[in-house]
Amino acid sequence: MVKYNPWDMACHQLDIVAEKISLDQGIHAKLRSCKRALIVSIPIRMDDGSVHVFEGYRVQHNLERGPAKGGIRYHPNVSLDEVKALAMWMTWKCAVVGIPYGGAKGGIICDPSKMSIAEIERLTRRYTSEISIIIGPEKDIPAPDVNTNPQIMSWIMDTYSMNIGYSAPGVVTGKPIEIGGSQGRLTATGRGVMFVVEEALKHLKILPKNCSVAVQGFGNVGSATARFLHELGCKVVAVTDVSGGLFNKNGLNIPELLEYVKTSPRKVIAGYKGGDFESNCKKANEELLALGVDILAPCALENQITKENASKVKAKIIAEGANGPTTPEADEILYQKGVFVLPDVLTNAGGVTVSYFEWIQDLQSHFWQLEDIDKELKRIMTNSFKDVVKISEKEKCNMRLAAYILAVSRVAHAVKLRGVFP
Ligand code: NAD
């Protein structure tokens, strides 16, 4: 089997759209490379007194439409190519929803589940110091991603502020409310997934109350997606996370499961009694991806629906809460099968959209009510869905290609307007 490389996949997706829209060769070449990639070594004193050197990255793919924006991931499988791909996807995501940012991403190769809170804090603070030469409220604004959270964003904000000598809340989003965070940011990505699914159901003339749902991943994105789809009236029949999978064809009690995970020591679904539990994560995912549900929401990691398992997918709609969960080969198989795939760059853009609201609030020191955030988020997600559907109907192509046509055209236009320096 050819080893999966997210950067090759991201470039391949760009090449497809470049051909489709006859993209200028120079602009294509520019968008096929990242503007900046910083590799940092992060020496940390561990709790046992030893020093461990971690490797971290911050990549800015494109800055033509505004400062760079993108999350920071802590995971053993982080690689430079993964971070580059995620940065490129951020460029497209910000362009699809029309917010004035370019794309960036960061990551550290580490396993936070094997580290103490104090070690994670030292890792975060040293990493922030190392990347502080390229981040800043006007330059590049990080946010949470896999295994990072509001507490980690607080340490980033504090470290950056200590280094420059004054508080700079606008350097990072996804912070706690008390230090300049936004109402609604914690659940924004899942809420955005729900708004896009709601529009898709209207488009396909399906009632939410007739829908069953399976969600892969029960972290920030997966748990909020499950919660809001449940509140929309759908029946969530399966969820998986790193500890295994829960299945209940009559519908899981999502509010109860959310409460259970919040209070469980490892913050996982294992041990919850309201469904059949499969403790082998690989087996649980295989079962979940092939379930006969209406909506499948991959909300964990990339490379989950591949050419090996795409033909087994029975869902009518795939709502990509995660970034890059479907490979290009799988996309083609799903399109042929008539599965309506809601692509990541559209579907999970609610997180960066509310991050944008948070950044505006920080810069203005003026904070909005939750109703205003939700209303504005709904407007942006709904309009973006409609923009993408319109292109997919006009070009007779799948929703991913349509979203890419919209995004790449917007970025290419900005590149053209700004010209080539010098
Ligand atoms: P998270 O760390 O909060 O949660 C990740 C979840 O995935 C956890 O429940 C974990 O147990 C689960 N998981 C890990 N490996 C798994 C496996 N093999 N099978 C099933 N579940 C597994 O991360 P998150 O912030 O929810 O991010 C999830 C995805 O969403 C990532 O692709 C991320 O890039 C993307 N995303 C996140 C945001 C955001 O605002 N946090 C925004 C847009 C996209």
XYZ file of N, CA and C in Angstrom, residues 206-412:
621
model
N -34.853 16.135 3.290
C -34.912 15.096 4.330
C -35.189 15.807 5.656
N -36.069 15.212 6.471
C -36.362 15.831 7.772
C -35.359 15.342 8.827
N -34.815 16.264 9.645
C -33.849 15.850 10.677
C -34.387 14.723 11.558
N -35.688 14.771 11.861
C -36.221 13.761 12.796
C -36.198 12.345 12.195
N -36.010 12.282 10.872
C -35.929 10.955 10.239
C -34.484 10.485 10.050
N -33.545 11.227 10.632
C -32.129 10.927 10.358
C -31.435 10.215 11.505
N -30.662 9.201 11.139
C -29.760 8.590 12.121
C -28.339 9.076 11.817
N -27.535 9.136 12.882
C -26.206 9.745 12.757
C -25.150 8.874 13.438
N -23.961 8.801 12.808
C -22.804 8.167 13.462
C -21.675 9.185 13.484
N -21.035 9.333 14.649
C -19.985 10.351 14.795
C -18.664 9.681 15.188
N -17.627 9.924 14.393
C -16.298 9.401 14.744
C -15.514 10.492 15.465
N -15.086 10.201 16.692
C -14.381 11.216 17.495
C -15.373 11.870 18.430
N -14.983 12.011 19.707
C -15.890 12.646 20.668
C -15.116 13.685 21.477
N -14.262 14.438 20.757
C -13.515 15.529 21.390
C -14.267 16.824 21.176
N -13.545 17.901 20.954
C -14.193 19.203 20.788
C -15.222 19.163 19.651
N -14.796 18.734 18.484
C -15.676 18.789 17.306
C -16.748 17.700 17.363
N -16.336 16.458 17.638
C -17.275 15.335 17.615
C -18.367 15.469 18.665
N -17.994 15.866 19.882
C -19.006 15.924 20.938
C -20.015 17.041 20.654
N -19.525 18.189 20.162
C -20.457 19.295 19.873
C -21.317 18.956 18.645
N -20.735 18.259 17.678
C -21.522 17.839 16.506
C -22.647 16.906 16.951
N -22.302 15.928 17.796
C -23.318 14.992 18.296
C -24.401 15.757 19.061
N -23.956 16.687 19.896
C -24.914 17.453 20.719
C -25.884 18.247 19.844
N -25.346 18.991 18.873
C -26.224 19.868 18.096
C -27.090 19.086 17.104
N -26.566 17.974 16.583
C -27.422 17.165 15.686
C -28.532 16.501 16.499
N -28.197 16.103 17.715
C -29.216 15.554 18.631
C -30.279 16.626 18.900
N -29.829 17.852 19.186
C -30.785 18.952 19.467
C -31.616 19.301 18.234
N -31.049 19.043 17.048
C -31.781 19.306 15.805
C -32.897 18.278 15.597
N -32.806 17.176 16.339
C -33.855 16.151 16.245
C -33.376 14.847 15.640
N -32.086 14.781 15.263
C -31.551 13.536 14.688
C -31.294 12.519 15.802
N -31.176 11.256 15.391
C -30.911 10.188 16.361
C -29.452 9.749 16.209
N -28.633 10.015 17.233
C -27.218 9.623 17.157
C -27.108 8.177 17.643
N -26.755 7.264 16.718
C -26.781 5.828 17.059
C -25.397 5.254 17.333
N -24.339 6.004 17.009
C -22.988 5.480 17.258
C -21.985 6.605 17.409
N -21.053 6.433 18.339
C -19.903 7.339 18.424
C -18.670 6.501 18.766
N -17.528 6.932 18.229
C -16.271 6.286 18.612
C -15.310 7.360 19.118
N -14.344 6.926 19.906
C -13.215 7.797 20.241
C -12.006 6.910 20.427
N -10.945 7.447 20.991
C -9.703 6.697 21.095
C -9.861 5.459 21.995
N -10.904 5.447 22.831
C -11.095 4.322 23.750
C -11.972 3.214 23.180
N -12.626 3.461 22.032
C -13.502 2.439 21.447
C -14.759 3.053 20.858
N -15.820 2.231 20.756
C -17.048 2.724 20.119
C -18.295 2.340 20.888
N -19.296 3.228 20.871
C -20.586 2.991 21.530
C -21.668 2.905 20.467
N -22.504 1.894 20.570
C -23.541 1.689 19.560
C -24.887 1.470 20.255
N -25.914 2.173 19.755
C -27.262 1.956 20.272
C -28.245 2.335 19.162
N -28.866 1.304 18.557
C -29.692 1.610 17.377
C -30.959 2.398 17.740
N -31.300 2.433 19.007
C -32.450 3.244 19.424
C -32.066 4.697 19.706
N -30.779 4.981 19.611
C -30.321 6.359 19.856
C -29.616 6.469 21.198
N -28.429 7.052 21.176
C -27.689 7.275 22.429
C -28.255 8.505 23.126
N -28.202 8.494 24.456
C -28.631 9.666 25.215
C -27.438 10.648 25.235
N -27.413 11.535 24.261
C -26.229 12.390 24.072
C -25.975 13.333 25.259
N -26.998 14.022 25.795
C -26.707 14.889 26.957
C -26.064 14.106 28.105
N -26.573 12.871 28.333
C -26.031 12.047 29.423
C -24.588 11.622 29.109
N -24.347 11.258 27.845
C -22.997 10.839 27.441
C -22.005 12.004 27.557
N -22.455 13.189 27.177
C -21.586 14.381 27.286
C -21.179 14.608 28.738
N -22.156 14.490 29.621
C -21.910 14.680 31.048
C -20.956 13.600 31.559
N -21.176 12.353 31.091
C -20.336 11.230 31.516
C -18.872 11.488 31.124
N -18.656 11.885 29.851
C -17.288 12.090 29.347
C -16.613 13.236 30.100
N -17.387 14.295 30.358
C -16.835 15.464 31.058
C -16.295 15.083 32.441
N -16.984 14.146 33.096
C -16.593 13.821 34.465
C -15.708 12.572 34.561
N -15.550 11.853 33.428
C -14.716 10.648 33.497
C -13.241 11.061 33.513
N -12.381 10.307 34.238
C -10.993 10.752 34.435
C -10.231 10.947 33.114
N -10.450 10.040 32.134
C -9.689 10.153 30.869
C -10.446 10.932 29.800
N -11.635 11.418 30.148
C -12.490 12.179 29.204
C -12.792 11.372 27.941
N -13.113 10.075 28.163
C -13.438 9.207 27.025
C -14.797 8.549 27.243
N -15.304 7.891 26.175
C -16.644 7.290 26.241
C -16.640 5.916 26.907
N -15.462 5.290 27.047
C -15.376 3.955 27.654
C -15.999 3.981 29.043
N -16.797 2.957 29.339
C -17.398 2.862 30.671
C -18.829 3.365 30.714
N -19.254 4.081 29.656
C -20.647 4.563 29.632
C -21.568 3.372 29.339
N -22.660 3.296 30.077
C -23.480 2.074 30.021
C -24.660 2.142 29.042
N -24.881 3.299 28.422
C -26.093 3.436 27.603
C -26.013 2.899 26.188
N -25.144 1.917 25.935
C -25.034 1.349 24.589
C -24.091 0.161 24.608
N -23.999 -0.536 23.450
C -23.038 -1.648 23.365
C -21.664 -1.059 23.106
N -20.672 -1.511 23.883
C -19.339 -0.923 23.753
C -18.364 -1.891 23.103
N -17.625 -1.378 22.096
C -16.544 -2.151 21.473
C -15.231 -1.481 21.857
N -14.390 -2.211 22.602
C -13.180 -1.554 23.134
C -12.026 -1.532 22.133
N -12.138 -2.323 21.063
C -11.085 -2.276 20.041
C -11.397 -1.113 19.092
N -10.586 -0.061 19.185
C -10.869 1.187 18.464
C -10.925 0.956 16.946
N -10.012 0.133 16.438
C -9.964 -0.117 14.982
C -11.256 -0.796 14.526
N -11.649 -1.812 15.298
C -12.883 -2.550 14.946
C -14.104 -1.635 15.047
N -14.116 -0.824 16.116
C -15.256 0.084 16.332
C -15.389 1.061 15.165
N -14.248 1.582 14.691
C -14.285 2.522 13.566
C -14.743 1.838 12.290
N -14.258 0.613 12.069
C -14.667 -0.125 10.860
C -16.182 -0.284 10.846
N -16.724 -0.635 12.012
C -18.175 -0.835 12.124
C -18.919 0.492 11.923
N -18.416 1.551 12.566
C -19.066 2.865 12.499
C -19.102 3.407 11.060
N -17.974 3.279 10.357
C -17.908 3.856 9.006
C -18.830 3.123 8.032
N -19.156 1.868 8.346
C -19.995 1.085 7.433
C -21.455 1.009 7.892
N -21.826 1.783 8.920
C -23.201 1.709 9.438
C -24.218 2.255 8.422
N -25.398 1.664 8.424
C -26.454 2.143 7.524
C -27.164 3.355 8.117
N -26.430 4.463 8.274
C -27.018 5.681 8.852
C -27.276 6.707 7.749
N -28.034 7.746 8.090
C -28.245 8.819 7.108
C -27.037 9.744 7.054
N -26.492 10.062 8.240
C -25.379 11.022 8.294
C -24.186 10.390 9.016
N -23.041 10.414 8.345
C -21.801 9.968 8.976
C -20.919 11.197 9.154
N -20.508 11.448 10.399
C -19.692 12.642 10.661
C -18.320 12.236 11.192
N -17.315 12.150 10.306
C -15.961 11.877 10.797
C -15.407 13.138 11.460
N -15.152 13.058 12.766
C -14.724 14.244 13.525
C -13.478 13.934 14.353
N -12.584 13.068 13.822
C -11.390 12.713 14.598
C -10.131 13.176 13.863
N -9.641 12.319 12.967
C -8.374 12.627 12.295
C -8.520 12.458 10.788
N -7.434 12.765 10.039
C -7.512 12.612 8.588
C -7.353 11.150 8.169
N -7.563 10.921 6.868
C -7.298 9.617 6.247
C -8.140 8.481 6.839
N -9.400 8.708 7.077
C -10.276 7.694 7.655
C -11.101 6.967 6.597
N -11.603 7.708 5.588
C -12.376 7.076 4.519
C -11.451 7.027 3.302
N -11.049 5.808 2.971
C -10.009 5.614 1.950
C -10.560 4.726 0.837
N -9.717 4.480 -0.176
C -10.237 3.620 -1.254
C -10.499 2.192 -0.747
N -9.884 1.827 0.362
C -10.100 0.473 0.917
C -11.496 0.330 1.541
N -12.018 1.383 2.181
C -13.302 1.208 2.883
C -14.457 2.048 2.309
N -14.170 2.919 1.313
C -15.225 3.833 0.824
C -16.422 3.077 0.257
N -16.159 1.935 -0.385
C -17.281 1.211 -1.007
C -18.223 0.644 0.062
N -17.729 0.530 1.307
C -18.580 -0.026 2.384
C -19.458 1.040 3.041
N -19.199 2.314 2.746
C -19.970 3.391 3.378
C -21.422 3.331 2.903
N -22.365 3.348 3.852
C -23.787 3.290 3.466
C -24.512 4.602 3.752
N -23.818 5.530 4.394
C -24.465 6.808 4.759
C -24.874 7.578 3.501
N -25.940 8.393 3.645
C -26.379 9.236 2.518
C -25.552 10.522 2.473
N -25.188 11.005 3.677
C -24.462 12.272 3.782
C -23.208 12.046 4.625
N -22.090 12.603 4.184
C -20.897 12.602 5.043
C -20.613 14.053 5.406
N -20.598 14.330 6.688
C -20.334 15.697 7.159
C -18.943 15.702 7.792
N -17.977 16.295 7.087
C -16.588 16.217 7.535
C -16.278 17.260 8.612
N -16.434 16.845 9.871
C -16.041 17.713 10.987
C -14.531 17.773 11.103
N -13.864 16.650 10.802
C -12.395 16.608 10.851
C -11.827 17.238 9.590
N -10.538 17.504 9.622
C -9.838 17.972 8.424
C -9.276 16.760 7.683
N -9.549 16.700 6.396
C -8.957 15.664 5.536
C -9.325 14.232 5.857
N -10.574 13.940 6.303
C -10.885 12.542 6.639
C -11.072 11.638 5.416
N -11.283 12.258 4.232
C -11.569 11.455 3.031
C -10.461 11.651 2.001
N -9.912 10.559 1.491
C -8.850 10.686 0.484
C -9.477 10.965 -0.895
N -8.711 11.512 -1.848
C -9.270 11.787 -3.179
C -9.838 10.539 -3.870
N -9.189 9.382 -3.707
C -9.711 8.143 -4.336
C -11.068 7.799 -3.727
N -11.168 7.949 -2.401
C -12.434 7.644 -1.724
C -13.515 8.621 -2.178
N -13.139 9.874 -2.363
C -14.079 10.895 -2.836
C -14.767 10.454 -4.121
N -13.951 9.952 -5.026
C -14.466 9.535 -6.338
C -15.459 8.377 -6.162
N -15.076 7.408 -5.323
C -15.955 6.241 -5.086
C -17.280 6.721 -4.469
N -17.199 7.627 -3.501
C -18.410 8.121 -2.825
C -19.299 8.885 -3.802
N -18.667 9.667 -4.675
C -19.428 10.458 -5.658
C -20.183 9.514 -6.592
N -19.494 8.461 -7.045
C -20.133 7.472 -7.934
C -21.299 6.775 -7.226
N -21.150 6.563 -5.918
C -22.219 5.905 -5.138
C -23.364 6.861 -4.816
N -23.178 8.155 -5.098
C -24.242 9.133 -4.826
C -24.266 9.642 -3.393
N -23.150 9.447 -2.671
C -23.098 9.970 -1.294
C -22.852 11.488 -1.364
N -23.624 12.242 -0.596
C -23.493 13.705 -0.589
C -22.430 14.066 0.446
N -21.225 14.400 -0.029
C -20.127 14.682 0.895
C -20.042 16.184 1.161
N -20.182 16.546 2.427
C -20.033 17.952 2.838
C -18.570 18.132 3.232
N -17.789 18.823 2.390
C -16.329 18.830 2.581
C -15.873 19.628 3.792
N -14.758 19.176 4.355
C -14.170 19.809 5.546
C -14.031 21.323 5.430
N -13.529 21.812 4.285
C -13.243 23.249 4.188
C -14.498 24.105 4.322
N -15.655 23.494 4.084
C -16.919 24.186 4.321
C -17.479 23.799 5.701
N -17.581 22.495 5.919
C -18.360 21.962 7.044
C -17.796 22.314 8.418
N -16.449 22.278 8.560
C -15.913 22.556 9.902
C -15.388 23.986 10.031
N -15.828 24.872 9.118
C -15.339 26.260 9.143
C -15.961 27.105 10.259
N -16.892 26.540 11.003
C -17.513 27.293 12.102
C -16.503 27.679 13.176
N -15.497 26.824 13.381
C -14.482 27.101 14.404
C -13.682 28.339 14.050
N -13.184 28.371 12.820
C -12.361 29.530 12.442
C -13.233 30.779 12.307
N -14.503 30.587 11.987
C -15.393 31.756 11.853
C -15.589 32.433 13.213
N -15.856 31.618 14.252
C -16.020 32.236 15.578
C -14.663 32.688 16.136
N -13.583 32.039 15.706
C -12.246 32.544 16.056
C -12.065 33.943 15.477
N -12.546 34.135 14.285
C -12.487 35.463 13.647
C -13.281 36.473 14.473
N -14.476 36.054 14.944
C -15.274 36.952 15.802
C -14.500 37.267 17.095
N -13.839 36.234 17.641
C -13.077 36.434 18.888
C -11.954 37.450 18.665
N -11.266 37.311 17.560
C -10.142 38.202 17.228
C -10.638 39.644 17.073
N -11.767 39.817 16.375
C -12.344 41.167 16.217
C -12.668 41.749 17.596
N -13.287 40.926 18.449
C -13.670 41.402 19.790
C -12.434 41.801 20.591
N -11.358 40.992 20.492
C -10.121 41.305 21.212
C -9.515 42.614 20.718
N -9.496 42.793 19.394
C -8.872 44.005 18.843
C -9.663 45.246 19.242
N -10.987 45.078 19.384
C -11.838 46.225 19.720
C -12.111 46.336 21.219
N -11.697 45.329 21.995
C -12.039 45.239 23.422
C -13.531 45.477 23.638
N -14.314 44.865 22.778
C -15.769 45.011 22.864
C -16.362 43.638 22.585
N -17.114 43.099 23.559
C -17.511 41.694 23.470
C -18.992 41.518 23.144
N -19.262 40.517 22.319
C -20.616 40.301 21.808
C -21.383 39.312 22.690
N -22.706 39.352 22.550
C -23.583 38.374 23.225
C -23.583 37.065 22.416
N -23.890 35.959 23.104
C -23.940 34.653 22.420
C -24.936 34.657 21.255
N -26.087 35.319 21.442
C -27.095 35.350 20.359
C -26.503 35.969 19.096
N -25.697 37.028 19.269
C -25.100 37.697 18.095
C -24.107 36.765 17.399
N -23.322 36.059 18.209
C -22.330 35.119 17.656
C -23.055 34.043 16.848
N -24.072 33.422 17.455
C -24.774 32.319 16.800
C -25.470 32.771 15.517
N -26.070 33.971 15.584
C -26.785 34.497 14.420
C -25.814 34.726 13.247
N -24.684 35.332 13.568
C -23.684 35.654 12.538
C -23.057 34.359 11.995
N -22.812 33.399 12.908
C -22.246 32.109 12.475
C -23.215 31.408 11.531
N -24.479 31.399 11.913
C -25.492 30.731 11.081
C -25.562 31.391 9.694
N -25.520 32.717 9.695
C -25.593 33.440 8.413
C -24.421 33.031 7.509
N -23.231 33.021 8.080
C -22.039 32.724 7.269
C -22.053 31.267 6.781
N -22.375 30.333 7.673
C -22.354 28.911 7.286
C -23.440 28.618 6.244
N -24.625 29.188 6.453
C -25.737 28.938 5.531
C -25.425 29.522 4.153
N -24.952 30.766 4.131
C -24.628 31.389 2.841
C -23.500 30.645 2.132
N -22.518 30.196 2.898
C -21.390 29.487 2.283
C -21.868 28.174 1.672
N -22.751 27.467 2.397
C -23.312 26.222 1.846
C -24.015 26.521 0.519
N -24.817 27.583 0.516
C -25.574 27.914 -0.712
C -24.628 28.271 -1.862
N -23.560 29.033 -1.551
C -22.568 29.382 -2.581
C -21.969 28.117 -3.194
N -21.634 27.157 -2.323
C -20.957 25.938 -2.799
C -21.929 25.069 -3.612
N -23.162 24.934 -3.120
C -24.153 24.128 -3.869
C -24.365 24.709 -5.266
N -24.441 26.047 -5.321
C -24.681 26.706 -6.613
C -23.575 26.330 -7.609
N -22.330 26.366 -7.135
C -21.208 26.020 -8.033
C -21.270 24.540 -8.403
N -21.593 23.677 -7.434
C -21.616 22.238 -7.736
C -22.701 21.926 -8.775
N -23.806 22.666 -8.721
C -24.867 22.434 -9.717
C -24.455 22.988 -11.086
N -23.843 24.162 -11.061
C -23.425 24.795 -12.330
C -22.326 23.964 -13.010
N -21.358 23.521 -12.214
C -20.209 22.802 -12.789
C -20.432 21.290 -12.848
N -21.588 20.839 -12.350
C -21.893 19.403 -12.271
C -20.727 18.629 -11.631
N -20.364 19.071 -10.450
C -19.255 18.413 -9.750
C -19.633 18.214 -8.289
N -18.795 17.450 -7.587
C -19.118 17.198 -6.184
C -18.872 18.456 -5.340
N -19.342 18.403 -4.104
C -19.292 19.583 -3.232
C -17.853 19.980 -2.879
N -16.945 19.000 -2.813
C -15.565 19.362 -2.471
C -14.945 20.194 -3.595
N -15.126 19.681 -4.829
C -14.548 20.419 -5.948
C -15.186 21.809 -6.037
N -16.491 21.868 -5.784
C -17.181 23.162 -5.820
C -16.604 24.117 -4.763
N -16.388 23.598 -3.560
C -15.835 24.444 -2.485
C -14.428 24.907 -2.854
N -13.660 24.009 -3.466
C -12.298 24.359 -3.892
C -12.324 25.385 -5.014
N -13.282 25.239 -5.932
C -13.375 26.218 -7.029
C -13.600 27.608 -6.425
N -14.519 27.674 -5.459
C -14.825 28.949 -4.806
C -13.585 29.492 -4.084
N -12.964 28.621 -3.288
C -11.838 29.065 -2.450
C -10.623 29.448 -3.285
N -10.240 28.551 -4.190
C -9.014 28.799 -4.955
C -9.206 30.030 -5.843
N -10.405 30.208 -6.403
C -10.649 31.392 -7.242
C -10.500 32.667 -6.404
N -11.047 32.651 -5.184
C -10.938 33.844 -4.322
C -9.477 34.147 -3.984
N -8.725 33.095 -3.623
C -7.321 33.320 -3.251
C -6.527 33.758 -4.487
N -6.784 33.093 -5.617
C -6.053 33.427 -6.852
C -6.312 34.878 -7.245
